[in-house]
PDB file of C-alpha atoms in Angstrom:
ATOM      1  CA  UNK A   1      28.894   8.203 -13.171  1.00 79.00           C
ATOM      2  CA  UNK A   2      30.806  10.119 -10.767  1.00 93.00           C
ATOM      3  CA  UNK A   3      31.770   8.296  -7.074  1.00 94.00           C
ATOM      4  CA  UNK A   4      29.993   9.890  -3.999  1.00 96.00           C
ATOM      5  CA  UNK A   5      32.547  10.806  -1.203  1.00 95.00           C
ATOM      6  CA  UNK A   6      31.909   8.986   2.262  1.00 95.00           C
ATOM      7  CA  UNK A   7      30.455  11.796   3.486  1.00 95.00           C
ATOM      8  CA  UNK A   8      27.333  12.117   0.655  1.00 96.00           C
ATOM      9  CA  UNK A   9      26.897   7.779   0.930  1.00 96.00           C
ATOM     10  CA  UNK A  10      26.807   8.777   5.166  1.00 96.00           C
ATOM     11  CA  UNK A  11      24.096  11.507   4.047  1.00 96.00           C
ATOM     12  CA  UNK A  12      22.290   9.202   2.007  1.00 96.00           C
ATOM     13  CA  UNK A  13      20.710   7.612   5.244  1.00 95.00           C
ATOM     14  CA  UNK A  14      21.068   3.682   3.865  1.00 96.00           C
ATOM     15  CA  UNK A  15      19.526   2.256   6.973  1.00 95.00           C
ATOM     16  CA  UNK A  16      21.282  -1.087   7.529  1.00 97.00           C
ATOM     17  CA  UNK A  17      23.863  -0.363   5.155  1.00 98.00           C
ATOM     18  CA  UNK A  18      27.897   0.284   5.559  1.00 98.00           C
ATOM     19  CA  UNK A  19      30.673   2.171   3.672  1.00 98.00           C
ATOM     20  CA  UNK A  20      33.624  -0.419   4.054  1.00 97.00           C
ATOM     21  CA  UNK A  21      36.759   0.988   1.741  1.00 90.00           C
ATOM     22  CA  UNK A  22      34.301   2.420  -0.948  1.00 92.00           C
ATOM     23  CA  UNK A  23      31.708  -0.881  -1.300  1.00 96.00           C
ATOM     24  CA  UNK A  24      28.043  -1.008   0.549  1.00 98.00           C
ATOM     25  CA  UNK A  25      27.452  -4.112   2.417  1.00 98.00           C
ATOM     26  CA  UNK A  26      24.829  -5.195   4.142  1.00 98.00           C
ATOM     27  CA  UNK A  27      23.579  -8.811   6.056  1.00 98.00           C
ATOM     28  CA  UNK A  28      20.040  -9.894   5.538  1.00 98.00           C
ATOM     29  CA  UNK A  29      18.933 -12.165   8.238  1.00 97.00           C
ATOM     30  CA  UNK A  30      16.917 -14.710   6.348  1.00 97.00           C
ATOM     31  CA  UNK A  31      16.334 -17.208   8.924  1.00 95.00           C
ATOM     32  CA  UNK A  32      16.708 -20.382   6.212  1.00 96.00           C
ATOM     33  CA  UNK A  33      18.073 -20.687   3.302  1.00 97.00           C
ATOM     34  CA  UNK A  34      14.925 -21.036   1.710  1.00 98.00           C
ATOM     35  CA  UNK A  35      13.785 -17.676   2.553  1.00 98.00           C
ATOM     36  CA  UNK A  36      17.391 -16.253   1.556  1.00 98.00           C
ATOM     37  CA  UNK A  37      17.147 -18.271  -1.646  1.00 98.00           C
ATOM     38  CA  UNK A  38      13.635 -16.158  -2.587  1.00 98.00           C
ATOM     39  CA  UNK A  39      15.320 -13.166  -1.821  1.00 98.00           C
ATOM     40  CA  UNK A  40      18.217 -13.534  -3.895  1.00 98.00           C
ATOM     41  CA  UNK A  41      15.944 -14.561  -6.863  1.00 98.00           C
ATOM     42  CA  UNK A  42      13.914 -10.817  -6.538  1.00 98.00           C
ATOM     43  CA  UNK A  43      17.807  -9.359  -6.045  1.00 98.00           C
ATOM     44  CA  UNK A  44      18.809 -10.690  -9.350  1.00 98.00           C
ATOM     45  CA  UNK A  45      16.100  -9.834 -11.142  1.00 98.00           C
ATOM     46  CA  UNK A  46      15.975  -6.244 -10.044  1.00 98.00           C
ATOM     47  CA  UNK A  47      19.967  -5.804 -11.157  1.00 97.00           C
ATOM     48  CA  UNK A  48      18.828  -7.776 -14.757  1.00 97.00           C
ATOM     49  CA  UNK A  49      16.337  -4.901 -14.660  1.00 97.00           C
ATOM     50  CA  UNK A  50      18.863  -2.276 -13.981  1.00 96.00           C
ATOM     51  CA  UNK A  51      22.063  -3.717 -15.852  1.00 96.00           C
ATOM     52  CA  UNK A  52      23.721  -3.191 -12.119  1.00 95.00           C
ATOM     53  CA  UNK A  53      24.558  -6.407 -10.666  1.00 96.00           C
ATOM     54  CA  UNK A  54      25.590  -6.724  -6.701  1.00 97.00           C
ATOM     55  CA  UNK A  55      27.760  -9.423  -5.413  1.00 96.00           C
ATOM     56  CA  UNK A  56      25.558 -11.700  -3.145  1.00 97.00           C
ATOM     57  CA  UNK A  57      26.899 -14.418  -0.914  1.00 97.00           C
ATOM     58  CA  UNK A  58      23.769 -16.605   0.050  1.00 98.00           C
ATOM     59  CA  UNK A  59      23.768 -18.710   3.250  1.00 97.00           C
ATOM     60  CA  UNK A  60      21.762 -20.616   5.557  1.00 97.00           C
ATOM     61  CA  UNK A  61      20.337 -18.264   7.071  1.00 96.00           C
ATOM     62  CA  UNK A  62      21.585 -14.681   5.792  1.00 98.00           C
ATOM     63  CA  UNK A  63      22.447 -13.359   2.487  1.00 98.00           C
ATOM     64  CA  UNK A  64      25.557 -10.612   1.927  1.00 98.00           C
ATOM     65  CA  UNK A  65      25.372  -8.714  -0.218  1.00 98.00           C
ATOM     66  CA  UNK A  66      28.264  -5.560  -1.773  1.00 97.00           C
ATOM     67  CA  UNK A  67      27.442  -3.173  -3.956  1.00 97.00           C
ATOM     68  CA  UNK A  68      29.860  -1.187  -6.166  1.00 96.00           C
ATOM     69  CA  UNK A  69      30.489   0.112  -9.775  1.00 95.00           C
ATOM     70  CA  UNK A  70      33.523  -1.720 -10.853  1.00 87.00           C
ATOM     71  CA  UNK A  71      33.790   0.774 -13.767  1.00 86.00           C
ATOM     72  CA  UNK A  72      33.541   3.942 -11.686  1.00 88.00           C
ATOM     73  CA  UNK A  73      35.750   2.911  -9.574  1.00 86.00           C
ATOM     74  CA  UNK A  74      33.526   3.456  -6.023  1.00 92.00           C
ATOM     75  CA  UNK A  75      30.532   3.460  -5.107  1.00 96.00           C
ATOM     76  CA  UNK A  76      27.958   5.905  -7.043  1.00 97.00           C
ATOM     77  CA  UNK A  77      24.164   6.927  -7.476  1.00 97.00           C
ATOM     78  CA  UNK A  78      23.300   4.034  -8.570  1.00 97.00           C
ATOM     79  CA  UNK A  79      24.542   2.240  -6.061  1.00 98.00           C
ATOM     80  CA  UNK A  80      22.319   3.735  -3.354  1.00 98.00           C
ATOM     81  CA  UNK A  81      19.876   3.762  -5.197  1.00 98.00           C
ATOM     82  CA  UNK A  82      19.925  -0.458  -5.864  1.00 98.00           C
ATOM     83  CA  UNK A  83      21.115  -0.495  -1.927  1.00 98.00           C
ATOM     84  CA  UNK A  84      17.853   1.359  -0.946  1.00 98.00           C
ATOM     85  CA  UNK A  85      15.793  -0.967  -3.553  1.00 98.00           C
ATOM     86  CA  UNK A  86      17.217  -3.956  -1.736  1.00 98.00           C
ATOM     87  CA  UNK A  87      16.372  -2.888   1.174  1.00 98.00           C
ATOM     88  CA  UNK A  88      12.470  -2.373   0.378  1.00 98.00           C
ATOM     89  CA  UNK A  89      12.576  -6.122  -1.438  1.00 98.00           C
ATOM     90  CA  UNK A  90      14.043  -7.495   2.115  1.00 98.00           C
ATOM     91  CA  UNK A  91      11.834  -5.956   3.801  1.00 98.00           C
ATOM     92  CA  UNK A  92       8.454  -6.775   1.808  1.00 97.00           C
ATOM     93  CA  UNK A  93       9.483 -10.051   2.921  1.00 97.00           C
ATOM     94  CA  UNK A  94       9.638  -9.606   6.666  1.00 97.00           C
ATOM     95  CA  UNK A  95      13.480  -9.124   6.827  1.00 97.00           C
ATOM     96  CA  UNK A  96      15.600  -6.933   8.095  1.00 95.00           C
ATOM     97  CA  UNK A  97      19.123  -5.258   7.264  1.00 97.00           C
ATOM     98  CA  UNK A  98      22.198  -5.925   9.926  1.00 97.00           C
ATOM     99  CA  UNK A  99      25.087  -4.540   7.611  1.00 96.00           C
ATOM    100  CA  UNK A 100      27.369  -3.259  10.582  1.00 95.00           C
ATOM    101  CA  UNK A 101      27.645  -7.289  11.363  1.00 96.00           C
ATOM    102  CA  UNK A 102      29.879  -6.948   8.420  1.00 96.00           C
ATOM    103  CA  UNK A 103      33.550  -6.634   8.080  1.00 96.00           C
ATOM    104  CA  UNK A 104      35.405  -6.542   5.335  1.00 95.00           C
ATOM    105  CA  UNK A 105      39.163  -7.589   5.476  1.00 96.00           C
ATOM    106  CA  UNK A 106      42.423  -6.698   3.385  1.00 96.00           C
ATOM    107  CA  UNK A 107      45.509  -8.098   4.183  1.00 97.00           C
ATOM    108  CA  UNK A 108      48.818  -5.787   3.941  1.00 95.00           C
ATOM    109  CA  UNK A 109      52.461  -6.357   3.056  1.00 94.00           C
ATOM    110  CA  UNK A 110      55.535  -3.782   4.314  1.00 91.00           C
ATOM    111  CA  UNK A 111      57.813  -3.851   1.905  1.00 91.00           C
ATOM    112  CA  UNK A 112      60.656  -1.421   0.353  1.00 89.00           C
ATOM    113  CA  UNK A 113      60.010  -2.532  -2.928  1.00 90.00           C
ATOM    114  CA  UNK A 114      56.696  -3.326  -3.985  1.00 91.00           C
ATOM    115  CA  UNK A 115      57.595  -4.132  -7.430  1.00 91.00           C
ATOM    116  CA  UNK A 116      60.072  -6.541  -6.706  1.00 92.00           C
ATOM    117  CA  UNK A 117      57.886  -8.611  -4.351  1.00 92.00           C
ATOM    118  CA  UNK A 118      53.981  -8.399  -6.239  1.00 93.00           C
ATOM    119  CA  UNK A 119      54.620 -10.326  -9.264  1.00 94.00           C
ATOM    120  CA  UNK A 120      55.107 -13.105  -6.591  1.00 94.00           C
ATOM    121  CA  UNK A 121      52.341 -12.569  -4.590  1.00 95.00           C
ATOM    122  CA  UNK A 122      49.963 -12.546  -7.835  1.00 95.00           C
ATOM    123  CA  UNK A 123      51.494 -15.671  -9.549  1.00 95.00           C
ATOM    124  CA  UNK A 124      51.239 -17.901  -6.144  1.00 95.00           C
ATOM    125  CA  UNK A 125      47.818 -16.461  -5.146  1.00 96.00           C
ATOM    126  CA  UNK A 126      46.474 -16.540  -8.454  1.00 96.00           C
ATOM    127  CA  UNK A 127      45.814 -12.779  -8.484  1.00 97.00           C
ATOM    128  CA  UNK A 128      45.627 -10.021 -11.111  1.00 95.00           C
ATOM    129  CA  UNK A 129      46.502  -6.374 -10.671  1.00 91.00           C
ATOM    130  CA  UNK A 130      43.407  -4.059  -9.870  1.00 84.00           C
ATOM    131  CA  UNK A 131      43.164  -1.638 -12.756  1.00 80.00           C
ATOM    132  CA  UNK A 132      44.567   1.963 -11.934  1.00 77.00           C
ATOM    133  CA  UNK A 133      46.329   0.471  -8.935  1.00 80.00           C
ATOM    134  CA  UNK A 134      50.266  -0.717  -8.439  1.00 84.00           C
ATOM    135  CA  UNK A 135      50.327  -1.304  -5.312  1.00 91.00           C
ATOM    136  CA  UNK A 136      47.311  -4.123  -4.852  1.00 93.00           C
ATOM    137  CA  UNK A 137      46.383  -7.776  -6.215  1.00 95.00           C
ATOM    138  CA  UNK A 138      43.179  -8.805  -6.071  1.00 94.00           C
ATOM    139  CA  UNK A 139      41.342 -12.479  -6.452  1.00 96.00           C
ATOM    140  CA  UNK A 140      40.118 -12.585 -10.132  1.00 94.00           C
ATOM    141  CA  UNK A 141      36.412 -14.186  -8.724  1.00 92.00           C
ATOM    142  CA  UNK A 142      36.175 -11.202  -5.330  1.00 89.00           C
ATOM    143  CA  UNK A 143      36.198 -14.885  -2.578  1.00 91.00           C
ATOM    144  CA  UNK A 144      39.216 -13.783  -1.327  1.00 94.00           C
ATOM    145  CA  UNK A 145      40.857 -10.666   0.623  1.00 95.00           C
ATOM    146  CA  UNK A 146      42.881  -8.359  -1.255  1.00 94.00           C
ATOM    147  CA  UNK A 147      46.617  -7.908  -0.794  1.00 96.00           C
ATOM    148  CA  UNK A 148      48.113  -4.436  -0.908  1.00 95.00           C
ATOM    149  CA  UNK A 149      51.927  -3.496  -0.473  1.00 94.00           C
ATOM    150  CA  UNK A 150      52.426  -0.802   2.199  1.00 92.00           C
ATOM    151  CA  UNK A 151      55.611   0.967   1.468  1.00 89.00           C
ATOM    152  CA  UNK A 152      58.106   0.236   4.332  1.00 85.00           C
ATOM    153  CA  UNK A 153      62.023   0.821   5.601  1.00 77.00           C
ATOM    154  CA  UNK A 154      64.027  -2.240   5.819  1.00 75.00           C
ATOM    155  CA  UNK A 155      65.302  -2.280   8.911  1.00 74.00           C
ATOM    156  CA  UNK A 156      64.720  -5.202  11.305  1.00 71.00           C
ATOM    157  CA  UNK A 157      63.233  -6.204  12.921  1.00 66.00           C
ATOM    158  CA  UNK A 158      59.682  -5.110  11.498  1.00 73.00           C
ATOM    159  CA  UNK A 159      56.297  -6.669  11.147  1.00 80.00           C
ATOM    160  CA  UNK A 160      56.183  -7.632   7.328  1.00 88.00           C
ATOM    161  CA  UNK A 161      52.174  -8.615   7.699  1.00 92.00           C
ATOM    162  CA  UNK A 162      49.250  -7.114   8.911  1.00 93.00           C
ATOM    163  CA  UNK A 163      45.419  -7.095   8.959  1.00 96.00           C
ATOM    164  CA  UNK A 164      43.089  -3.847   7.582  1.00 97.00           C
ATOM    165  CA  UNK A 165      40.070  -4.557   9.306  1.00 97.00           C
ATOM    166  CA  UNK A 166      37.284  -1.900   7.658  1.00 97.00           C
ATOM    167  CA  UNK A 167      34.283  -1.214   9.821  1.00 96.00           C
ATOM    168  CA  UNK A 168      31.443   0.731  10.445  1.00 96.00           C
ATOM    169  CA  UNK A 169      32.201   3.983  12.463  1.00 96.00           C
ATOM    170  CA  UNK A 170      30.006   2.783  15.213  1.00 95.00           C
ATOM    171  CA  UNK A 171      31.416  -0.559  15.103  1.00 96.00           C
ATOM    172  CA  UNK A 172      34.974   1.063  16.066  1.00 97.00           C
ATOM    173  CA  UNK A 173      34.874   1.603  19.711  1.00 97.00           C
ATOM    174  CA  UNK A 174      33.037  -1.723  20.735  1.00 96.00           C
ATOM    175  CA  UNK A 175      35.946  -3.198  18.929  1.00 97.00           C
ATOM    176  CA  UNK A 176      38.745  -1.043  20.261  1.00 97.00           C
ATOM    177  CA  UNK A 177      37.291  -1.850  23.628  1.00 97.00           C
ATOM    178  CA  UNK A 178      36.999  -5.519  22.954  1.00 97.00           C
ATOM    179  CA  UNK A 179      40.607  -5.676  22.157  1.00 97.00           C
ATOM    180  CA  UNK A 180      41.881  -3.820  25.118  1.00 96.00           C
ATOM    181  CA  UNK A 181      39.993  -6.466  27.253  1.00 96.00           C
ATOM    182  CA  UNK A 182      41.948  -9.346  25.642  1.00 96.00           C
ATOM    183  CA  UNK A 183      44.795  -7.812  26.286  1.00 96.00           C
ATOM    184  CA  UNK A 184      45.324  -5.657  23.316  1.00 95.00           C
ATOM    185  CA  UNK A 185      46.721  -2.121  23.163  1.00 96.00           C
ATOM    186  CA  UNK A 186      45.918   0.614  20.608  1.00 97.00           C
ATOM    187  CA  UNK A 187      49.705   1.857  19.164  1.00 95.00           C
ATOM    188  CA  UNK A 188      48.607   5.118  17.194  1.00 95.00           C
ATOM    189  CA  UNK A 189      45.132   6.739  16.902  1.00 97.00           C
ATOM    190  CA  UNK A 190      47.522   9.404  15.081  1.00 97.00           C
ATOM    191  CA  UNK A 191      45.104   9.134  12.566  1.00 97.00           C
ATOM    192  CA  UNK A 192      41.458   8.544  13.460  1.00 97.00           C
ATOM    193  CA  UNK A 193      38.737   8.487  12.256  1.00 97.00           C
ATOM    194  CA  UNK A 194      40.876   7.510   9.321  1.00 97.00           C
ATOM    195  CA  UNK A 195      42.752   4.410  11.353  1.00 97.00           C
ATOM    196  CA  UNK A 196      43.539   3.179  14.432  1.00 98.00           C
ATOM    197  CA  UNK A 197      46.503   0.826  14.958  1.00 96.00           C
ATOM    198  CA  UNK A 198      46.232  -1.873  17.718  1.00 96.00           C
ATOM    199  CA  UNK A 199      48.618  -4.557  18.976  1.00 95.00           C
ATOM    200  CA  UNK A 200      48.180  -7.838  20.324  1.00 94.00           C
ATOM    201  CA  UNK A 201      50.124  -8.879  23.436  1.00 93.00           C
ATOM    202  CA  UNK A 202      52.993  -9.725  21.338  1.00 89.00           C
ATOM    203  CA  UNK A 203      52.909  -6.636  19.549  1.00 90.00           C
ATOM    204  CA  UNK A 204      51.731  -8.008  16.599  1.00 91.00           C
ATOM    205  CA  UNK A 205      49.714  -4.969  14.556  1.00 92.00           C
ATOM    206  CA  UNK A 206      46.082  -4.408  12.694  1.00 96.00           C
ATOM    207  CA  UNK A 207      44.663  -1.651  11.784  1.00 97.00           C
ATOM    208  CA  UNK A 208      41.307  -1.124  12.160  1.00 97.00           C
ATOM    209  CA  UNK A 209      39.827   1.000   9.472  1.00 98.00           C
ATOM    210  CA  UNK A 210      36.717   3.568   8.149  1.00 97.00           C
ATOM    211  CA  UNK A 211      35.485   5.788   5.392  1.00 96.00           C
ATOM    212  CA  UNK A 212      35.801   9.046   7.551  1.00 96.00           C
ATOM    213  CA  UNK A 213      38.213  11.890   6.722  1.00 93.00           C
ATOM    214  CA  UNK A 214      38.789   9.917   3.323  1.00 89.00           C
ATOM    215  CA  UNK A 215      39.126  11.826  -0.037  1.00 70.00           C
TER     216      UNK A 215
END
């Protein structure tokens, strides 16, 4: 199936659901992990149903849960369509959907040479290369963040690490303003809606992140 562009998921109208770097998340406020343990038994049987399985992080009380087709490469149709499904099972149940409480984190490495320095990064963290991609590792069982290699100079000194914080659109100011107030500043907004880069105090850099103005 073909991937939908940001814009078409945004169109969609997934109430309590986000677009963070081509995956649909969403946080289902259970209450107790009874209640989230029900739920996630009706979630897995719909994707048996539909051959379309979610990733679904169950809690005391709140259940995560991604969707994306691994094989497509993004998120597609069907996606939205087992997002909006979810949503009706949660909510037949008295629950409802808080997916911009969700952030999704990769970490980054500046480098000149990503080839010399990601066969390291793989063997320590126990990685593998994502398919289609040379220039990110990713945790074989999706628990941990993904490390990509940013293409650098190699003068010094320069940050070699840095945080991609992907958010919800709306979520962006809030946390813009948030940062400011700890003392942060914002570097470059060069390329919002796309990405803003902030600094701590110490000028240590994140980015944060959305789906807007993305191909």
């Amino acid at each position: 199936m073909a991937t939908l562009t940001g814009q078409q998921i945004a169109d969609a109208g997934l109430a309590g659901w986000v677009n963070l770097g081509g995956c649909l998340h969403t946080r289902v406020r259970t209450g107790d992990f009874a209640a989230g343990l029900a739920l996630v038994v009706q979630i897995g049987a719909e994707a048996e149903q539909r051959d379309h399985h979610p990733d679904v992080d169950l809690r005391y009380g709140h259940v995560d849960v991604t969707v994306v087709s691994h094989d497509a490469g993004g998120v597609t149709q069907r996606d939205v369509d087992l997002a909006r499904r979810i949503g009706e099972l949660a909510a037949q149940r008295g629950h409802t959907l808080h997916g911009t409480e969700v952030t999704r984190l990769d970490i980054a490495l500046d480098t000149p040479d990503r080839t010399e320095v990601a066969p390291f990064w793989r063997a320590v963290l126990a990685y593998e290369d994502r398919p289609g991609f040379d220039d990110e590792v990713r945790d074989p069982a999706g628990a941990l963040p993904p490390v990509w290699f940013q293409e650098s100079g190699d003068a010094e000194p320069r940050q070699r690490w840095h945080f991609d914080v992907w958010l919800d659109p709306e979520q962006v100011q809030p946390r813009i303003d948030a940062a400011l107030a700890a003392g942060g500043q914002v570097v470059d907004d060069d390329a919002a809606p796309r990405f803003w880069v902030l600094a701590d105090p110490e000028g240590n850099r994140v980015c944060l992140c959305t789906w807007q103005d993305r191909g």
